[in-house]
Short mmCIF file of C-alpha atoms in Angstrom, two decimals:
data_model
loop_
_atom_site.label_atom_id
_atom_site.label_comp_id
_atom_site.label_asym_id
_atom_site.label_seq_id
_atom_site.Cartn_x
_atom_site.Cartn_y
_atom_site.Cartn_z
CA MET A 25 -6.52 8.34 -28.22
CA LYS A 26 -2.87 9.01 -26.97
CA HIS A 27 -2.13 11.76 -23.95
CA PRO A 28 0.50 13.68 -23.88
CA ARG A 29 3.65 13.01 -21.01
CA CYS A 30 3.50 15.39 -18.50
CA ASP A 31 6.52 16.77 -19.28
CA THR A 32 5.91 17.77 -22.54
CA THR A 33 2.97 19.95 -21.80
CA GLU A 34 2.23 23.87 -21.46
CA ALA A 35 1.24 23.49 -17.77
CA TRP A 36 4.34 21.50 -17.14
CA SER A 37 6.59 24.30 -18.10
CA ALA A 38 3.85 26.79 -16.28
CA LEU A 39 4.59 24.70 -12.94
CA ALA A 40 8.17 25.17 -13.30
CA GLY A 41 7.89 28.51 -13.34
CA HIS A 42 6.07 28.68 -10.77
CA TYR A 43 8.30 26.45 -8.45
CA GLN A 44 11.18 28.77 -9.20
CA ALA A 45 9.30 31.99 -8.37
CA HIS A 46 6.56 30.77 -5.11
CA GLY A 47 6.86 27.03 -4.33
CA ARG A 48 10.56 26.64 -4.03
CA ASP A 49 11.00 29.06 -0.95
CA PHE A 50 7.37 28.33 -0.01
CA ASP A 51 7.05 28.64 3.95
CA LEU A 52 3.62 26.84 5.72
CA ARG A 53 4.37 28.92 8.43
CA GLU A 54 3.87 32.08 6.50
CA ALA A 55 0.97 30.49 4.64
CA PHE A 56 -0.84 29.40 7.69
CA ALA A 57 -0.38 33.25 9.55
CA ARG A 58 -1.64 34.87 5.78
CA ASP A 59 -4.14 32.77 5.13
CA PRO A 60 -6.40 31.75 8.25
CA GLY A 61 -9.05 29.93 6.12
CA ARG A 62 -5.78 27.62 4.57
CA PHE A 63 -7.29 24.51 6.31
CA ALA A 64 -10.96 24.97 5.53
CA ALA A 65 -9.90 25.69 1.69
CA LEU A 66 -7.28 22.35 1.54
CA SER A 67 -9.03 19.96 3.46
CA LEU A 68 -11.55 17.63 2.29
CA GLN A 69 -14.40 14.93 3.00
CA ALA A 70 -14.29 11.74 0.86
CA PRO A 71 -16.08 8.38 1.69
CA GLU A 72 -15.23 7.40 5.05
CA VAL A 73 -11.85 9.66 4.57
CA PHE A 74 -11.37 13.16 5.70
CA ALA A 75 -7.80 14.58 4.49
CA ASP A 76 -6.16 17.49 5.62
CA LEU A 77 -3.66 19.05 2.69
CA SER A 78 -2.91 22.26 4.47
CA LYS A 79 0.39 21.21 5.57
CA ASN A 80 1.81 20.83 2.61
CA LEU A 81 4.02 23.05 0.43
CA LEU A 82 1.38 24.16 -1.65
CA ASP A 83 -1.71 26.75 -1.78
CA THR A 84 -4.56 27.35 -4.29
CA ALA A 85 -2.60 29.07 -7.14
CA THR A 86 -0.24 25.41 -6.92
CA LEU A 87 -3.29 23.33 -7.02
CA ARG A 88 -4.55 25.89 -10.54
CA PHE A 89 -1.57 24.88 -12.07
CA LEU A 90 -1.54 21.17 -10.79
CA LEU A 91 -4.99 20.91 -12.15
CA ASP A 92 -3.83 22.11 -15.37
CA LEU A 93 -1.55 19.64 -15.74
CA ALA A 94 -4.04 16.75 -15.18
CA ARG A 95 -6.60 18.34 -17.94
CA GLU A 96 -3.70 18.63 -20.11
CA CYS A 97 -2.65 14.91 -20.09
CA GLY A 98 -6.35 13.78 -20.06
CA LEU A 99 -6.31 12.21 -16.03
CA ALA A 100 -10.30 11.95 -16.59
CA SER A 101 -10.02 9.99 -19.71
CA ARG A 102 -7.55 7.71 -18.76
CA ARG A 103 -9.52 7.11 -15.76
CA ASP A 104 -13.10 7.08 -17.62
CA ALA A 105 -10.89 4.01 -19.87
CA MET A 106 -9.57 2.13 -17.37
CA PHE A 107 -13.25 2.05 -15.16
CA ALA A 108 -14.75 1.05 -19.05
CA GLY A 109 -12.10 -1.89 -18.95
CA GLU A 110 -10.32 -0.65 -21.84
CA PRO A 111 -6.54 -2.44 -22.17
CA ILE A 112 -4.75 -0.18 -20.24
CA ASN A 113 -2.06 -2.37 -19.34
CA LEU A 114 -0.61 -2.05 -22.92
CA THR A 115 2.72 -4.20 -22.62
CA GLU A 116 0.39 -6.82 -21.58
CA GLY A 117 -2.46 -6.25 -23.75
CA ARG A 118 -4.93 -6.36 -20.67
CA ALA A 119 -7.91 -4.56 -18.78
CA VAL A 120 -7.26 -3.05 -15.45
CA LEU A 121 -10.58 -4.09 -13.46
CA HIS A 122 -9.93 -4.27 -9.86
CA THR A 123 -12.72 -1.86 -9.61
CA ALA A 124 -15.35 -4.57 -10.88
CA LEU A 125 -14.37 -6.86 -8.27
CA ARG A 126 -16.44 -4.76 -5.53
CA ALA A 127 -19.09 -3.17 -7.70
CA PRO A 128 -22.34 -4.01 -7.03
CA PRO A 129 -24.36 -6.58 -8.69
CA GLY A 130 -24.92 -5.44 -12.57
CA ALA A 131 -23.16 -2.09 -12.27
CA GLY A 132 -19.42 -3.20 -12.96
CA PRO A 133 -18.01 -5.20 -16.36
CA HIS A 134 -17.81 -9.05 -15.90
CA SER A 135 -20.50 -8.47 -12.95
CA THR A 136 -21.96 -11.99 -13.66
CA GLU A 137 -18.84 -13.66 -13.64
CA VAL A 138 -17.51 -11.87 -10.20
CA GLN A 139 -20.73 -12.14 -8.36
CA ASP A 140 -20.50 -16.05 -9.23
CA VAL A 141 -16.87 -16.40 -7.64
CA LEU A 142 -17.66 -13.71 -4.89
CA ALA A 143 -20.90 -15.91 -3.55
CA ARG A 144 -19.01 -19.25 -3.59
CA MET A 145 -15.91 -17.85 -1.68
CA LEU A 146 -18.25 -16.27 0.91
CA ALA A 147 -20.45 -19.26 1.21
CA PHE A 148 -16.98 -20.97 1.78
CA ALA A 149 -15.92 -18.72 4.33
CA GLU A 150 -19.20 -19.24 6.17
CA GLN A 151 -19.06 -22.94 6.47
CA VAL A 152 -15.06 -22.58 7.73
CA ARG A 153 -16.08 -19.66 10.39
CA ASP A 154 -18.60 -22.59 11.68
CA THR A 155 -15.82 -24.04 13.65
CA ALA A 156 -18.18 -26.58 15.34
CA ALA A 157 -18.77 -28.45 12.10
CA SER A 158 -15.90 -27.21 9.75
CA GLY A 159 -13.25 -28.41 12.91
CA ILE A 160 -10.78 -25.76 11.66
CA ARG A 161 -9.51 -23.48 14.24
CA HIS A 162 -6.09 -22.11 12.16
CA VAL A 163 -6.16 -21.14 8.56
CA VAL A 164 -2.47 -20.83 6.81
CA ASN A 165 -2.42 -18.50 4.05
CA ILE A 166 0.41 -19.45 1.95
CA GLY A 167 1.18 -16.90 -1.14
CA ILE A 168 3.82 -13.96 -1.82
CA GLY A 169 3.46 -9.96 -3.00
CA GLY A 170 -0.13 -9.43 -3.84
CA SER A 171 -1.74 -12.62 -2.75
CA ASP A 172 -0.05 -12.07 0.53
CA LEU A 173 0.38 -8.00 1.68
CA GLY A 174 -3.45 -7.41 1.24
CA PRO A 175 -4.80 -9.95 3.14
CA ALA A 176 -2.03 -9.84 5.68
CA MET A 177 -2.83 -5.98 6.02
CA VAL A 178 -6.49 -6.16 6.14
CA VAL A 179 -6.83 -8.89 8.80
CA PRO A 180 -4.92 -7.76 11.52
CA ALA A 181 -6.60 -4.36 10.69
CA LEU A 182 -10.22 -5.20 11.40
CA ASP A 183 -9.44 -7.64 14.50
CA ALA A 184 -12.22 -6.38 16.16
CA TYR A 185 -14.43 -7.76 13.43
CA ALA A 186 -12.62 -11.35 13.59
CA GLN A 187 -14.13 -14.59 14.34
CA ARG A 188 -12.77 -15.79 17.79
CA GLY A 189 -11.41 -19.19 18.02
CA LEU A 190 -10.09 -19.02 14.43
CA ALA A 191 -6.52 -17.97 13.83
CA LEU A 192 -4.95 -16.78 10.64
CA HIS A 193 -1.77 -17.20 9.64
CA PHE A 194 0.80 -16.09 6.70
CA VAL A 195 3.34 -17.68 5.11
CA SER A 196 5.15 -16.19 2.39
CA ASN A 197 8.69 -15.81 2.64
CA VAL A 198 10.95 -19.33 0.74
CA ASP A 199 12.97 -18.77 3.61
CA GLY A 200 11.77 -22.03 6.36
CA HIS A 201 12.46 -19.61 9.20
CA ASP A 202 8.97 -18.34 7.90
CA ILE A 203 6.74 -21.22 7.61
CA ALA A 204 8.59 -23.44 10.72
CA PRO A 205 7.07 -21.18 13.49
CA VAL A 206 3.85 -21.51 12.22
CA LEU A 207 3.72 -25.17 11.30
CA ARG A 208 4.91 -26.02 15.05
CA GLU A 209 1.26 -24.55 16.35
CA LEU A 210 -0.76 -26.67 14.36
CA LYS A 211 -2.40 -29.95 14.11
CA PRO A 212 -3.58 -31.14 10.61
CA SER A 213 -7.42 -32.24 11.97
CA GLU A 214 -7.48 -28.02 12.87
CA THR A 215 -6.17 -26.27 9.73
CA LEU A 216 -6.73 -25.23 6.62
CA PHE A 217 -4.36 -24.37 4.31
CA ILE A 218 -4.99 -22.12 1.39
CA ILE A 219 -2.68 -21.94 -1.59
CA ALA A 220 -2.83 -18.40 -3.50
CA SER A 221 -1.30 -18.26 -6.51
CA LYS A 222 -3.03 -17.71 -9.95
CA THR A 223 -0.72 -19.46 -12.24
CA PHE A 224 -0.21 -22.24 -9.27
CA THR A 225 3.42 -22.01 -10.10
CA THR A 226 4.80 -19.01 -8.33
CA GLN A 227 8.27 -20.10 -6.95
CA GLU A 228 7.89 -19.41 -3.13
CA THR A 229 4.65 -19.96 -2.65
CA MET A 230 4.59 -23.71 -4.36
CA ALA A 231 7.78 -24.07 -2.57
CA ASN A 232 6.32 -23.65 0.87
CA ALA A 233 2.62 -25.18 -0.44
CA GLN A 234 5.01 -28.46 -1.31
CA VAL A 235 6.52 -28.13 2.71
CA ALA A 236 2.91 -27.86 4.58
CA ARG A 237 1.72 -30.88 2.24
CA ALA A 238 4.34 -32.76 2.96
CA TRP A 239 4.11 -31.83 7.02
CA PHE A 240 0.00 -32.45 6.73
CA LEU A 241 0.82 -36.01 5.60
CA ALA A 242 3.76 -36.82 8.24
CA GLN A 243 1.77 -35.39 10.84
CA GLY A 244 -0.95 -38.15 10.07
CA GLY A 245 -3.23 -35.99 7.74
CA THR A 246 -5.50 -37.93 5.83
CA ASP A 247 -7.79 -35.84 3.60
CA ILE A 248 -5.71 -33.01 1.59
CA ALA A 249 -8.57 -31.91 -0.29
CA ARG A 250 -10.74 -30.77 2.85
CA HIS A 251 -7.80 -29.23 4.28
CA PHE A 252 -6.16 -27.68 1.38
CA VAL A 253 -7.97 -25.28 -0.94
CA ALA A 254 -6.51 -22.57 -3.79
CA ALA A 255 -6.83 -19.06 -5.05
CA THR A 256 -5.90 -20.02 -8.35
CA THR A 257 -7.19 -20.11 -12.16
CA ASN A 258 -4.81 -23.42 -13.03
CA VAL A 259 -7.63 -26.20 -11.88
CA LYS A 260 -5.38 -28.71 -13.23
CA ALA A 261 -2.11 -28.02 -11.75
CA ALA A 262 -4.36 -27.50 -8.19
CA ALA A 263 -6.09 -31.11 -8.75
CA GLU A 264 -2.21 -32.63 -9.50
CA PHE A 265 -1.48 -30.99 -5.99
CA GLY A 266 -4.33 -32.60 -4.12
CA VAL A 267 -6.54 -29.75 -4.29
CA SER A 268 -10.40 -29.87 -5.49
CA THR A 269 -11.62 -26.59 -4.31
CA THR A 270 -10.46 -23.79 -6.04
CA PHE A 271 -11.60 -19.86 -6.58
CA GLY A 272 -10.66 -18.31 -9.84
CA PHE A 273 -9.88 -14.88 -10.56
CA TRP A 274 -9.18 -12.58 -14.04
CA ASP A 275 -6.19 -11.90 -16.10
CA TRP A 276 -7.52 -8.07 -15.85
CA VAL A 277 -7.16 -8.49 -11.82
CA GLY A 278 -3.29 -7.42 -10.99
CA GLY A 279 -1.59 -9.18 -7.99
CA ARG A 280 -1.38 -5.87 -5.62
CA TYR A 281 -4.84 -5.25 -6.77
CA SER A 282 -6.42 -8.28 -6.10
CA LEU A 283 -7.35 -8.64 -2.10
CA TRP A 284 -10.97 -8.00 -3.15
CA SER A 285 -10.80 -11.10 -5.23
CA ALA A 286 -10.34 -14.53 -4.68
CA ILE A 287 -7.00 -13.64 -2.91
CA GLY A 288 -9.47 -11.90 -0.06
CA LEU A 289 -10.72 -15.43 0.90
CA PRO A 290 -8.40 -15.58 4.45
CA ILE A 291 -10.20 -11.93 4.69
CA ALA A 292 -13.71 -13.22 4.03
CA ILE A 293 -12.64 -15.87 6.45
CA ALA A 294 -11.85 -13.38 9.43
CA ILE A 295 -14.15 -11.33 9.29
CA GLY A 296 -17.29 -13.09 7.60
CA ALA A 297 -19.50 -12.31 4.43
CA ASP A 298 -21.21 -9.40 5.32
CA HIS A 299 -18.35 -7.53 6.69
CA PHE A 300 -16.56 -8.52 3.52
CA ARG A 301 -19.29 -7.08 1.42
CA ALA A 302 -18.68 -3.44 3.36
CA LEU A 303 -14.63 -3.50 3.01
CA LEU A 304 -16.01 -4.17 -0.88
CA ALA A 305 -19.01 -1.28 -0.41
CA GLY A 306 -16.37 1.42 1.11
CA ALA A 307 -14.08 0.48 -1.80
CA HIS A 308 -16.51 0.99 -4.20
CA ALA A 309 -17.89 4.48 -2.76
CA MET A 310 -13.88 5.67 -3.05
CA ASP A 311 -14.21 4.22 -6.89
CA ARG A 312 -17.76 6.55 -7.67
CA HIS A 313 -15.87 9.47 -5.80
CA PHE A 314 -12.66 9.18 -8.04
CA ALA A 315 -15.13 8.51 -11.08
CA ASP A 316 -17.64 11.51 -10.53
CA ALA A 317 -15.85 13.95 -8.23
CA PRO A 318 -14.67 17.22 -10.03
CA LEU A 319 -10.89 16.84 -9.89
CA ALA A 320 -10.58 20.27 -7.94
CA ARG A 321 -12.07 18.27 -5.08
CA ASN A 322 -11.09 14.85 -5.74
CA LEU A 323 -9.13 13.36 -3.02
CA PRO A 324 -7.08 10.48 -5.04
CA ALA A 325 -6.46 12.96 -7.94
CA LEU A 326 -5.39 15.69 -5.49
CA LEU A 327 -2.90 13.19 -3.95
CA GLY A 328 -1.77 11.86 -6.89
CA LEU A 329 -0.84 15.68 -8.19
CA LEU A 330 0.49 16.18 -4.75
CA ASP A 331 3.21 13.31 -5.65
CA VAL A 332 4.20 14.90 -8.80
CA TRP A 333 4.77 18.09 -7.66
CA TYR A 334 6.69 16.87 -4.81
CA ARG A 335 8.79 14.15 -6.45
CA ASN A 336 9.13 16.32 -9.98
CA PHE A 337 9.95 19.83 -8.54
CA HIS A 338 10.87 19.87 -4.78
CA ALA A 339 12.95 16.64 -6.07
CA PHE A 340 11.69 14.88 -2.61
CA THR A 341 12.44 11.01 -3.07
CA SER A 342 10.51 9.31 -0.38
CA ARG A 343 7.38 9.38 1.49
CA SER A 344 7.03 7.99 5.19
CA VAL A 345 3.81 6.36 5.88
CA ALA A 346 2.89 6.85 9.60
CA PRO A 347 -0.66 4.96 10.67
CA TYR A 348 -1.16 6.14 14.34
CA HIS A 349 -3.54 2.44 14.58
CA GLN A 350 -1.56 -0.52 15.64
CA GLY A 351 -3.91 -2.61 13.33
CA LEU A 352 -2.94 -0.81 10.37
CA ARG A 353 0.81 -1.70 11.06
CA ARG A 354 1.54 -3.32 7.90
CA LEU A 355 -0.09 -0.73 5.77
CA PRO A 356 3.44 0.58 4.95
CA ALA A 357 4.69 -2.65 3.50
CA TYR A 358 1.36 -2.83 1.58
CA LEU A 359 1.54 0.47 0.25
CA GLN A 360 5.12 -0.15 -0.80
CA GLN A 361 4.03 -3.00 -3.04
CA LEU A 362 0.97 -0.73 -4.02
CA GLU A 363 3.34 2.10 -5.33
CA MET A 364 6.66 1.13 -5.84
CA GLU A 365 5.87 -2.37 -7.93
CA SER A 366 3.27 0.18 -9.78
CA ASN A 367 5.10 3.28 -10.55
CA GLY A 368 8.83 2.00 -10.25
CA LYS A 369 9.19 2.56 -13.89
CA ARG A 370 12.02 4.25 -16.07
CA VAL A 371 10.17 4.35 -19.28
CA ASP A 372 7.17 5.09 -20.67
CA THR A 373 4.50 3.76 -22.36
CA ASP A 374 6.38 3.98 -25.81
CA GLY A 375 9.54 2.36 -24.02
CA GLN A 376 11.38 5.87 -24.01
CA PRO A 377 13.75 6.37 -20.74
CA LEU A 378 11.84 8.82 -18.43
CA PRO A 379 13.90 12.29 -18.41
CA PHE A 380 12.26 12.75 -14.74
CA GLY A 381 11.78 10.51 -11.45
CA SER A 382 9.13 8.47 -10.69
CA SER A 383 7.53 6.44 -7.58
CA PRO A 384 9.40 7.47 -4.49
CA VAL A 385 10.62 5.12 -1.49
CA VAL A 386 7.54 4.10 0.55
CA TRP A 387 8.45 3.14 4.26
CA GLY A 388 7.02 3.86 7.66
CA GLU A 389 6.19 2.34 10.84
CA PRO A 390 3.11 2.83 13.38
CA GLY A 391 2.78 5.62 15.46
CA THR A 392 3.93 5.82 18.17
CA ASN A 393 6.95 3.09 17.57
CA GLY A 394 8.01 5.36 14.66
CA GLN A 395 8.69 8.19 16.37
CA HIS A 396 11.20 6.49 18.59
CA ALA A 397 13.03 5.00 15.92
CA TYR A 398 13.19 7.22 12.63
CA PHE A 399 11.48 10.61 13.52
CA GLN A 400 14.30 11.73 14.54
CA MET A 401 15.73 12.17 10.59
CA LEU A 402 11.91 13.00 9.87
CA HIS A 403 12.61 16.17 12.14
CA GLN A 404 16.22 17.28 12.11
CA GLY A 405 17.83 15.12 9.08
CA THR A 406 18.93 16.47 5.82
CA ASP A 407 16.42 14.88 3.63
CA VAL A 408 12.97 16.49 3.55
CA ILE A 409 10.72 13.57 3.56
CA PRO A 410 6.89 14.30 3.27
CA VAL A 411 5.03 12.33 6.01
CA GLU A 412 1.24 10.78 5.95
CA PHE A 413 -0.31 10.55 9.33
CA VAL A 414 -3.72 8.08 9.17
CA LEU A 415 -5.60 8.76 12.32
CA VAL A 416 -8.57 6.94 13.87
CA ARG A 417 -11.55 8.80 15.96
CA THR A 418 -12.84 6.02 17.78
CA PRO A 419 -10.70 2.95 19.01
CA ALA A 420 -12.23 -0.58 19.10
CA HIS A 421 -10.97 -0.92 22.26
CA ARG A 422 -11.52 0.23 25.91
CA HIS A 423 -9.05 2.12 26.77
CA PRO A 424 -9.88 5.74 26.07
CA ASP A 425 -6.63 7.22 28.12
CA LEU A 426 -3.92 5.40 26.03
CA HIS A 427 -6.05 6.32 22.39
CA ALA A 428 -6.01 10.26 23.78
CA LYS A 429 -2.14 9.84 24.09
CA LEU A 430 -2.03 8.46 20.63
CA LEU A 431 -3.91 11.48 18.83
CA ALA A 432 -2.19 13.89 20.85
CA ASN A 433 1.21 12.58 19.58
CA GLY A 434 0.17 12.28 16.15
CA LEU A 435 -1.18 15.68 16.39
CA ALA A 436 1.79 16.88 17.80
CA GLN A 437 4.61 15.14 15.16
CA SER A 438 2.34 17.08 12.49
CA GLN A 439 2.63 20.04 14.21
CA ALA A 440 6.37 20.03 14.95
CA LEU A 441 7.45 19.20 11.35
CA MET A 442 5.75 22.10 10.03
CA LEU A 443 6.33 25.00 13.52
CA GLY A 444 9.87 23.46 14.15
CA LYS A 445 11.99 25.52 16.42
CA THR A 446 14.57 28.34 16.07
CA THR A 447 17.69 28.75 17.45
CA ASP A 448 16.51 31.63 19.53
CA ALA A 449 13.97 29.45 21.20
CA ALA A 450 16.07 26.64 22.13
CA LEU A 451 18.17 29.04 24.05
CA GLY A 452 15.56 30.32 26.29
CA GLU A 453 14.72 26.70 26.93
CA LYS A 454 16.63 24.40 29.54
CA ALA A 455 17.97 21.45 28.23
CA PRO A 456 18.19 18.57 31.66
CA THR A 457 20.49 16.11 29.44
CA ALA A 458 22.59 18.63 27.72
CA SER A 459 26.79 18.25 28.64
CA GLY A 460 27.67 20.96 30.61
CA ALA A 461 30.84 21.20 28.81
CA LEU A 462 29.19 22.81 25.88
CA ASP A 463 28.46 26.66 25.61
CA ALA A 464 24.27 27.36 25.53
CA ALA A 465 24.86 28.71 21.55
CA THR A 466 26.17 25.18 20.57
CA ILE A 467 23.52 23.03 22.79
CA ALA A 468 20.98 25.32 21.02
CA ARG A 469 21.85 24.66 17.38
CA HIS A 470 22.03 21.11 18.33
CA ARG A 471 18.12 21.60 19.41
CA THR A 472 16.71 23.56 16.52
CA PHE A 473 14.62 22.10 14.34
CA PRO A 474 13.94 23.88 10.67
CA GLY A 475 10.22 23.37 10.54
CA ASN A 476 8.35 23.76 7.25
CA ARG A 477 8.13 20.06 6.69
CA PRO A 478 5.03 18.91 4.79
CA SER A 479 2.97 16.45 5.64
CA THR A 480 -0.69 14.93 4.94
CA THR A 481 -3.41 13.95 7.88
CA PHE A 482 -5.95 11.52 6.62
CA VAL A 483 -8.60 10.62 9.66
CA LEU A 484 -11.28 7.95 9.42
CA ASP A 485 -13.89 8.21 12.18
CA ALA A 486 -13.55 4.12 12.77
CA LEU A 487 -11.36 1.61 11.34
CA THR A 488 -14.28 -0.68 9.86
CA PRO A 489 -14.33 -3.12 7.07
CA ARG A 490 -15.99 0.21 4.90
CA SER A 491 -13.69 2.84 5.81
CA LEU A 492 -10.54 0.45 5.30
CA GLY A 493 -11.42 -0.42 1.92
CA ALA A 494 -12.15 3.57 1.28
CA LEU A 495 -8.82 4.04 2.34
CA ILE A 496 -7.03 1.38 -0.12
CA ALA A 497 -8.92 2.20 -2.96
CA MET A 498 -8.06 5.87 -2.41
CA TYR A 499 -4.33 4.83 -2.62
CA GLU A 500 -5.04 2.79 -5.44
CA HIS A 501 -6.30 5.80 -7.77
CA ARG A 502 -3.71 7.73 -6.07
CA VAL A 503 -1.19 5.80 -7.53
CA PHE A 504 -3.16 5.60 -11.12
CA THR A 505 -3.09 9.26 -11.16
CA SER A 506 0.67 10.14 -10.93
CA GLY A 507 1.48 7.02 -13.21
CA ALA A 508 -1.21 8.53 -15.89
CA LEU A 509 0.57 12.06 -15.37
CA TRP A 510 4.32 10.21 -15.95
CA GLY A 511 3.11 8.29 -18.81
CA ILE A 512 3.92 5.08 -17.40
CA ASN A 513 2.19 1.54 -17.12
CA SER A 514 1.51 1.43 -13.58
CA PHE A 515 0.29 -2.37 -14.15
CA ASP A 516 3.22 -4.55 -15.19
CA GLN A 517 5.90 -5.49 -13.33
CA TRP A 518 8.70 -6.72 -15.35
CA GLY A 519 11.40 -5.83 -12.92
CA VAL A 520 10.19 -8.96 -10.50
CA GLU A 521 10.96 -11.13 -13.41
CA LEU A 522 14.88 -11.00 -13.98
CA GLY A 523 15.56 -12.15 -10.22
CA LYS A 524 13.44 -14.95 -10.15
CA ALA A 525 14.92 -16.25 -13.80
CA LEU A 526 18.63 -15.84 -12.58
CA ALA A 527 17.62 -17.57 -9.01
CA SER A 528 16.41 -20.54 -11.11
CA GLN A 529 19.69 -20.94 -13.09
CA LEU A 530 21.52 -20.66 -9.86
CA LEU A 531 19.67 -23.31 -7.62
CA PRO A 532 20.99 -26.15 -9.34
CA ARG A 533 24.59 -24.63 -9.22
CA LEU A 534 24.66 -24.53 -5.31
CA ALA A 535 23.86 -28.21 -5.29
CA SER A 536 26.44 -28.85 -8.26
CA GLY A 537 29.76 -26.28 -7.50
CA ASP A 538 29.70 -25.09 -11.02
CA THR A 539 30.52 -21.55 -11.25
CA SER A 540 31.62 -21.92 -14.90
CA GLY A 541 30.61 -18.33 -16.90
CA LEU A 542 29.36 -16.31 -13.46
CA ASP A 543 30.60 -13.54 -12.35
CA ALA A 544 33.88 -13.64 -9.75
CA SER A 545 31.34 -12.10 -7.14
CA THR A 546 28.56 -13.89 -7.34
CA ALA A 547 30.89 -17.23 -8.31
CA GLY A 548 32.58 -16.49 -4.88
CA LEU A 549 29.53 -15.81 -2.97
CA LEU A 550 27.70 -19.36 -4.49
CA GLN A 551 31.27 -21.19 -3.45
CA ARG A 552 30.96 -19.77 0.10
CA LEU A 553 27.29 -20.27 0.71
CA ARG A 554 27.21 -24.29 -0.21
CA VAL A 555 26.70 -26.62 2.55
#
């Protein structure tokens, strides 16, 4: 069944009128003053994740219009088609079933195959974790994109659950400055390399894998089959490389949705089988919430609708993610790929150009580091940038004073973005560092904050495998929601291919110096860069 694109619906026209009449000049401070129940009405407990949406530029009337849009666009049936394994990745004719990877045995499509690979992978992970028997002290994951970003985000996030005496390293960039410092720390006899590439042909991954193999042999390594394994479906190519232990996955698993699959092997090695299963269970709980909860209380759906409201009506072009937990320091980078590779599209599923914006730019840093870097722009810059705060109530460390300061900063930043500071209030304050050469009114204008800047706060009781799984799945389904309304295919990534193809053509030219047929800029730069 074909569903309408959002901008062709009656609900879209109604939203446009609502924006002009009420949304454009919406003021958060007035909204809270009018409605003492605003927090209760616009906050939501989903599996493992509490979300406060009350500091966003919306009210219950806006939500009603957005929910009408979701219904008219057939969001529920699109969601159900994904869970059922229909080929919703239309340009590649594939199902999208990362949810099946975390479903309990017998509860999802392809369950037998999924559980077989999972059991093999977890059994292998436990063998590696027995460092006395395996002799392994270092695990190096060689991948890129989804084969790197997911594991590289989850492993440090779950450091409290990690095996001590076993160090995890991640190499992704084809730049030798990435792999060289990692190799300096290693001994061949104590190292396991994981080559993560579905096809075993990924350019950057295989280049780094060849470097690792050459280093291993040059340093006296003698058993490649024992020290190299692969997450791949190309068993033949892996065997030619010297790898005999492989863990496969399927073409219905997209790279940026693959940490739940064999790509999660470094996660399983770091935290163990039981905790990996808890990670899957948390994601599955969020899957069921997205599948079963009414849209009006469905957290991923509401977040996706909010993204449409901000991107297409308020014209906000970016969103900042600020996790107030050092373990989540790689979360913004992970979400960049998840959202921008999924929804950074300019045509709809029919190949027609979109007359509206799609994915925002997603970026950020962990708090409180971000406060001393880019928060100046968030508070006083010319662009309004919605911010997402991720707060964790209970830390894994034993420094409660530090954690209290961290949480206070996170709460204060969202409050400051909303409240701002008037010029009159600034006039009534002393500014010790202000220049005496400027009059008070000028200084006050410099110290004025417009406020009314939106934010969302997510709260986890603790950062555990289960809560992290739920948080990631929440973001996945949020991206699905906005992509479904925009009428785009969120599960292909043709834009990644052009640069790779051109790089393959330019590589031999760097050796030969041949610039024939190149544009003047590329030709000049190539000559400049030749050694």
